[in-house]
Amino acid sequence: MARKIAIYGKGGIGKSTISSNLTAALSDRGIKVMQIGCDPKHDSTRALIGGKVQQTVLNYLRNTKPDARRLGDIVAVGYKGCLCVEAGGPEPGVGCAGRGIISAFELLDSLGVGTVPLDLTLYDVLGDVVCGGFAVPLRNDNADTVYIVTSGEFMSIYAANNILRGTANYNPDRIGGIIFNSRGDPEEEDRVKAFAKAVGIPIIARFARSNLFMAAEKEGKTFVELYPDSAIADSFRELAAAVLKGQRYAAHFLTEGELESLILGRK
Amino acid sequence: MARKIAIYGKGGIGKSTISSNLTAALSDRGIKVMQIGCDPKHDSTRALIGGKVQQTVLNYLRNTKPDARRLGDIVAVGYKGCLCVEAGGPEPGVGCAGRGIISAFELLDSLGVGTVPLDLTLYDVLGDVVCGGFAVPLRNDNADTVYIVTSGEFMSIYAANNILRGTANYNPDRIGGIIFNSRGDPEEEDRVKAFAKAVGIPIIARFARSNLFMAAEKEGKTFVELYPDSAIADSFRELAAAVLKGQRYAAHFLTEGELESLILGRK
Ligand SMILES: Nc1ncnc2c1ncn2[C@@H]1O[C@H](COP(=O)(O)OP(=O)(O)O)[C@@H](O)[C@H]1O
Ligand SMILES: Nc1ncnc2c1ncn2[C@@H]1O[C@H](COP(=O)(O)OP(=O)(O)O)[C@@H](O)[C@H]1O
Ligand code: SF4
Ligand SMILES: [Mg+2]
Ligand SMILES: [Mg+2]
């Protein structure tokens, strides 16, 4: 049964890092993955295709006549045969920032992506605002499981809570878990644990802040590819196993007041 | 001549902290300010009204019949007589996240905000995506000057660059300056300086990371009100003077490639 998962989180929190490493770990197991970058920053798949930034779907649509469009032009083959797509985003201020995602979903559909043999599709989605194109992966037929990447910073947990609210509006029983990607402050862990407990969703993976991520980024490779024998690579393999197991939880969320008093001890 | 300024930046970067303190410093000078929070997080004006979170315009619209609506219901009087409004945001996943801003502008207009004697209107606007309602303050008749709050973190500068691109799409000659609000990492200053130089826009204020901001937040007051004799309060007064002087610059921006190579030394 082909799986479709969405990875959401605040911009800059490490979604693409987590996504591309998860894809690499799954690909190492022979699982056929398509990773679709859904962030106007369009660099989700970079570490899977040797550090290159592939052409976005939005750009491709602008430059290619309808009858000349081919699936192969927007799908890049990456690490161990995984497939890579970048939706792209419009010029800031010109239309919905999520428009690239809407266009990408439509084009992939019309070019027959449904006929590509895949085990898992992974959407790497910007979660600062859960609206317009950014909410498209949340639709029931688009993702069976939603994972949320967060650090222990208040704004990141605030975004995670918003993503839970957004998901609940479509189908509340599809949360795969919280992925804790630390910024390196010691009090982060308690905050994420408190949040996870309050919303009844487990932390299914933990990644410490490490300078080696920057090194991997410079090499244009995933951490899993560059440091396969490291503890962090093991953590990505464990995350891959958890994703394949596919356990899901209800999308509970807190009110803003509850969140502030829980995380910041306010009121 | 009544001024209208917009303060943009990545979510969590310190826009509301900067905005409310700027409003306080201007109010200390007897300048009549209206601060309008344009972030779904709707806590922009909290420090100006004693730590309370005022009712949002969106909420007010939902609960009040059209003929019962009064300007006084959505405008709160705050510190030294400044006026405060919160636009609010919709439920995540339900419609455009910027919808509260659109509704707020429309309601304020229809209830006669144009007749209120004001020296300056300040919009505190979420800048992660510059689209939909979040781009409304950028329209020419809405803001004569745009200020951008950033730290030295890449994602914050990336957002600042996006805001410049968004502003350029409406009217490129309205940037009042960059406000550097530091996270506390030593390399931040060089990054912000390099960015400011590359886009030809000066850093008009600098704020170091300080635990006193959290103390002020706990008290429900602005820094300017709680620590009037501090160096930081002086910096807010200097920022107020710069805002009143109103010098403006062209909204130059970098390509993503230029930004990455400048800030991260990539490629
Ligand atoms: N655990 C970590 N330790 C150190 N750096 C990290 C870690 N996770 C991510 N990064 C770095 O943070 C930056 C942002 O990560 P990215 O995956 O692009 O975020 P997003 O996709 O959420 O915008 C990248 O430079 C990345 O290498
Ligand atoms: N210079 C600073 N030093 C320490 N904390 C700060 C500083 N600037 C802002 N903060 C804190 O950071 C948090 C986010 O600030 P806020 O103004 O609410 O951001 P935004 O409005 O951009 O979302 C608040 O808790 C605020 O007190
Ligand atoms: S729906 Fe969301 S992404 Fe689209 S215009 Fe509105 S705020 Fe922007
Ligand atoms: Mg990304
Ligand atoms: Mg704010």
PDB file of N, CA, C and O and ligand atoms in Angstrom, chain A residues 155 266, chain B residues 10-18 39 41 43 124 181-182 207-211 213-214 217, ligand 2:
ATOM      1  N   MET A 155       8.457  29.778  19.617  1.00  0.00           N
ATOM      2  CA  MET A 155       7.837  30.037  18.306  1.00  0.00           C
ATOM      3  C   MET A 155       7.719  28.751  17.485  1.00  0.00           C
ATOM      4  O   MET A 155       6.805  28.594  16.684  1.00  0.00           O
ATOM      5  N   ARG A 266       3.512  31.375  31.813  1.00  0.00           N
ATOM      6  CA  ARG A 266       2.840  32.677  31.920  1.00  0.00           C
ATOM      7  C   ARG A 266       1.406  32.515  32.422  1.00  0.00           C
ATOM      8  O   ARG A 266       0.745  31.538  32.126  1.00  0.00           O
TER       9      ARG A 266
ATOM     10  N   LYS B  10      10.505  38.074  10.230  1.00  0.00           N
ATOM     11  CA  LYS B  10      10.157  36.659  10.421  1.00  0.00           C
ATOM     12  C   LYS B  10       9.452  36.458  11.769  1.00  0.00           C
ATOM     13  O   LYS B  10       9.732  37.173  12.726  1.00  0.00           O
ATOM     14  N   GLY B  11       8.529  35.530  11.826  1.00  0.00           N
ATOM     15  CA  GLY B  11       7.799  35.274  13.070  1.00  0.00           C
ATOM     16  C   GLY B  11       8.746  34.946  14.207  1.00  0.00           C
ATOM     17  O   GLY B  11       9.603  34.092  14.063  1.00  0.00           O
ATOM     18  N   GLY B  12       8.566  35.630  15.338  1.00  0.00           N
ATOM     19  CA  GLY B  12       9.381  35.363  16.512  1.00  0.00           C
ATOM     20  C   GLY B  12      10.639  36.187  16.605  1.00  0.00           C
ATOM     21  O   GLY B  12      11.382  36.092  17.590  1.00  0.00           O
ATOM     22  N   ILE B  13      10.895  37.020  15.608  1.00  0.00           N
ATOM     23  CA  ILE B  13      12.143  37.767  15.546  1.00  0.00           C
ATOM     24  C   ILE B  13      12.170  38.985  16.462  1.00  0.00           C
ATOM     25  O   ILE B  13      13.225  39.529  16.743  1.00  0.00           O
ATOM     26  N   GLY B  14      11.015  39.395  16.968  1.00  0.00           N
ATOM     27  CA  GLY B  14      10.967  40.527  17.887  1.00  0.00           C
ATOM     28  C   GLY B  14      10.205  41.726  17.370  1.00  0.00           C
ATOM     29  O   GLY B  14      10.350  42.826  17.893  1.00  0.00           O
ATOM     30  N   LYS B  15       9.344  41.514  16.347  1.00  0.00           N
ATOM     31  CA  LYS B  15       8.594  42.634  15.767  1.00  0.00           C
ATOM     32  C   LYS B  15       7.719  43.343  16.805  1.00  0.00           C
ATOM     33  O   LYS B  15       7.704  44.570  16.868  1.00  0.00           O
ATOM     34  N   SER B  16       6.965  42.565  17.579  1.00  0.00           N
ATOM     35  CA  SER B  16       6.037  43.161  18.533  1.00  0.00           C
ATOM     36  C   SER B  16       6.786  43.838  19.659  1.00  0.00           C
ATOM     37  O   SER B  16       6.352  44.874  20.167  1.00  0.00           O
ATOM     38  N   THR B  17       7.906  43.252  20.055  1.00  0.00           N
ATOM     39  CA  THR B  17       8.746  43.868  21.089  1.00  0.00           C
ATOM     40  C   THR B  17       9.251  45.218  20.587  1.00  0.00           C
ATOM     41  O   THR B  17       9.152  46.239  21.275  1.00  0.00           O
ATOM     42  N   ILE B  18       9.783  45.224  19.378  1.00  0.00           N
ATOM     43  CA  ILE B  18      10.286  46.469  18.792  1.00  0.00           C
ATOM     44  C   ILE B  18       9.131  47.459  18.600  1.00  0.00           C
ATOM     45  O   ILE B  18       9.235  48.639  18.960  1.00  0.00           O
ATOM     46  N   ASP B  39      -0.573  40.027  12.935  1.00  0.00           N
ATOM     47  CA  ASP B  39       0.030  38.702  13.076  1.00  0.00           C
ATOM     48  C   ASP B  39      -1.043  37.828  13.710  1.00  0.00           C
ATOM     49  O   ASP B  39      -1.655  38.242  14.704  1.00  0.00           O
ATOM     50  N   LYS B  41      -0.855  35.671  15.660  1.00  0.00           N
ATOM     51  CA  LYS B  41      -0.528  35.473  17.070  1.00  0.00           C
ATOM     52  C   LYS B  41      -1.153  36.543  17.971  1.00  0.00           C
ATOM     53  O   LYS B  41      -1.227  36.385  19.177  1.00  0.00           O
ATOM     54  N   ASP B  43      -0.671  39.330  19.639  1.00  0.00           N
ATOM     55  CA  ASP B  43      -0.219  39.803  20.961  1.00  0.00           C
ATOM     56  C   ASP B  43       0.694  41.013  20.812  1.00  0.00           C
ATOM     57  O   ASP B  43       1.506  41.292  21.690  1.00  0.00           O
ATOM     58  N   ASP B 124       2.293  46.192  12.741  1.00  0.00           N
ATOM     59  CA  ASP B 124       3.258  45.171  13.153  1.00  0.00           C
ATOM     60  C   ASP B 124       2.868  43.908  12.398  1.00  0.00           C
ATOM     61  O   ASP B 124       1.854  43.282  12.740  1.00  0.00           O
ATOM     62  N   ASN B 181      17.880  42.966  15.677  1.00  0.00           N
ATOM     63  CA  ASN B 181      17.545  42.459  17.006  1.00  0.00           C
ATOM     64  C   ASN B 181      18.284  41.141  17.190  1.00  0.00           C
ATOM     65  O   ASN B 181      17.931  40.120  16.571  1.00  0.00           O
ATOM     66  N   SER B 182      19.318  41.169  18.016  1.00  0.00           N
ATOM     67  CA  SER B 182      20.230  40.028  18.047  1.00  0.00           C
ATOM     68  C   SER B 182      19.725  38.859  18.887  1.00  0.00           C
ATOM     69  O   SER B 182      19.067  39.043  19.908  1.00  0.00           O
ATOM     70  N   PHE B 207      19.699  46.039  18.848  1.00  0.00           N
ATOM     71  CA  PHE B 207      19.298  45.624  20.186  1.00  0.00           C
ATOM     72  C   PHE B 207      19.974  44.312  20.515  1.00  0.00           C
ATOM     73  O   PHE B 207      19.823  43.332  19.785  1.00  0.00           O
ATOM     74  N   ALA B 208      20.718  44.304  21.610  1.00  0.00           N
ATOM     75  CA  ALA B 208      21.371  43.076  22.044  1.00  0.00           C
ATOM     76  C   ALA B 208      20.336  42.167  22.695  1.00  0.00           C
ATOM     77  O   ALA B 208      19.290  42.621  23.151  1.00  0.00           O
ATOM     78  N   ARG B 209      20.672  40.893  22.757  1.00  0.00           N
ATOM     79  CA  ARG B 209      19.792  39.984  23.486  1.00  0.00           C
ATOM     80  C   ARG B 209      19.900  40.312  24.977  1.00  0.00           C
ATOM     81  O   ARG B 209      21.000  40.477  25.495  1.00  0.00           O
ATOM     82  N   SER B 210      18.770  40.421  25.646  1.00  0.00           N
ATOM     83  CA  SER B 210      18.798  40.767  27.076  1.00  0.00           C
ATOM     84  C   SER B 210      17.661  40.084  27.806  1.00  0.00           C
ATOM     85  O   SER B 210      16.517  40.108  27.367  1.00  0.00           O
ATOM     86  N   ASN B 211      17.976  39.493  28.939  1.00  0.00           N
ATOM     87  CA  ASN B 211      16.947  38.827  29.746  1.00  0.00           C
ATOM     88  C   ASN B 211      15.923  39.810  30.299  1.00  0.00           C
ATOM     89  O   ASN B 211      14.835  39.416  30.718  1.00  0.00           O
ATOM     90  N   PHE B 213      14.165  41.773  28.671  1.00  0.00           N
ATOM     91  CA  PHE B 213      12.973  41.780  27.813  1.00  0.00           C
ATOM     92  C   PHE B 213      11.929  40.801  28.353  1.00  0.00           C
ATOM     93  O   PHE B 213      10.736  41.082  28.349  1.00  0.00           O
ATOM     94  N   MET B 214      12.423  39.658  28.833  1.00  0.00           N
ATOM     95  CA  MET B 214      11.505  38.664  29.387  1.00  0.00           C
ATOM     96  C   MET B 214      10.870  39.202  30.673  1.00  0.00           C
ATOM     97  O   MET B 214       9.685  38.988  30.945  1.00  0.00           O
ATOM     98  N   GLU B 217       8.223  41.569  29.732  1.00  0.00           N
ATOM     99  CA  GLU B 217       7.083  40.819  29.213  1.00  0.00           C
ATOM    100  C   GLU B 217       6.251  40.259  30.366  1.00  0.00           C
ATOM    101  O   GLU B 217       5.020  40.295  30.349  1.00  0.00           O
TER     102      GLU B 217
HETATM  103  N1  LIG C   2      16.563  41.554  22.214  1.00  0.00           N
HETATM  104  C1  LIG C   2      15.875  40.589  22.836  1.00  0.00           C
HETATM  105  N2  LIG C   2      16.438  39.908  23.852  1.00  0.00           N
HETATM  106  C2  LIG C   2      15.763  38.930  24.489  1.00  0.00           C
HETATM  107  N3  LIG C   2      14.505  38.539  24.200  1.00  0.00           N
HETATM  108  C3  LIG C   2      13.885  39.178  23.188  1.00  0.00           C
HETATM  109  C4  LIG C   2      14.522  40.231  22.457  1.00  0.00           C
HETATM  110  N4  LIG C   2      13.652  40.666  21.509  1.00  0.00           N
HETATM  111  C5  LIG C   2      12.534  39.931  21.650  1.00  0.00           C
HETATM  112  N5  LIG C   2      12.660  39.040  22.666  1.00  0.00           N
HETATM  113  C6  LIG C   2      11.678  38.039  23.096  1.00  0.00           C
HETATM  114  O1  LIG C   2      11.470  37.152  22.009  1.00  0.00           O
HETATM  115  C7  LIG C   2      10.098  36.718  21.981  1.00  0.00           C
HETATM  116  C8  LIG C   2       9.495  36.995  20.616  1.00  0.00           C
HETATM  117  O2  LIG C   2       9.375  38.377  20.455  1.00  0.00           O
HETATM  118  P1  LIG C   2       8.116  39.031  19.719  1.00  0.00           P
HETATM  119  O3  LIG C   2       8.310  40.505  19.770  1.00  0.00           O
HETATM  120  O4  LIG C   2       6.843  38.486  20.276  1.00  0.00           O
HETATM  121  O5  LIG C   2       8.330  38.473  18.244  1.00  0.00           O
HETATM  122  P2  LIG C   2       7.408  38.627  16.952  1.00  0.00           P
HETATM  123  O6  LIG C   2       6.424  39.710  17.213  1.00  0.00           O
HETATM  124  O7  LIG C   2       8.360  38.940  15.845  1.00  0.00           O
HETATM  125  O8  LIG C   2       6.745  37.288  16.743  1.00  0.00           O
HETATM  126  C9  LIG C   2       9.411  37.454  23.126  1.00  0.00           C
HETATM  127  O9  LIG C   2       9.352  36.583  24.226  1.00  0.00           O
HETATM  128  C10 LIG C   2      10.317  38.623  23.415  1.00  0.00           C
HETATM  129  O10 LIG C   2      10.259  39.063  24.764  1.00  0.00           O
END
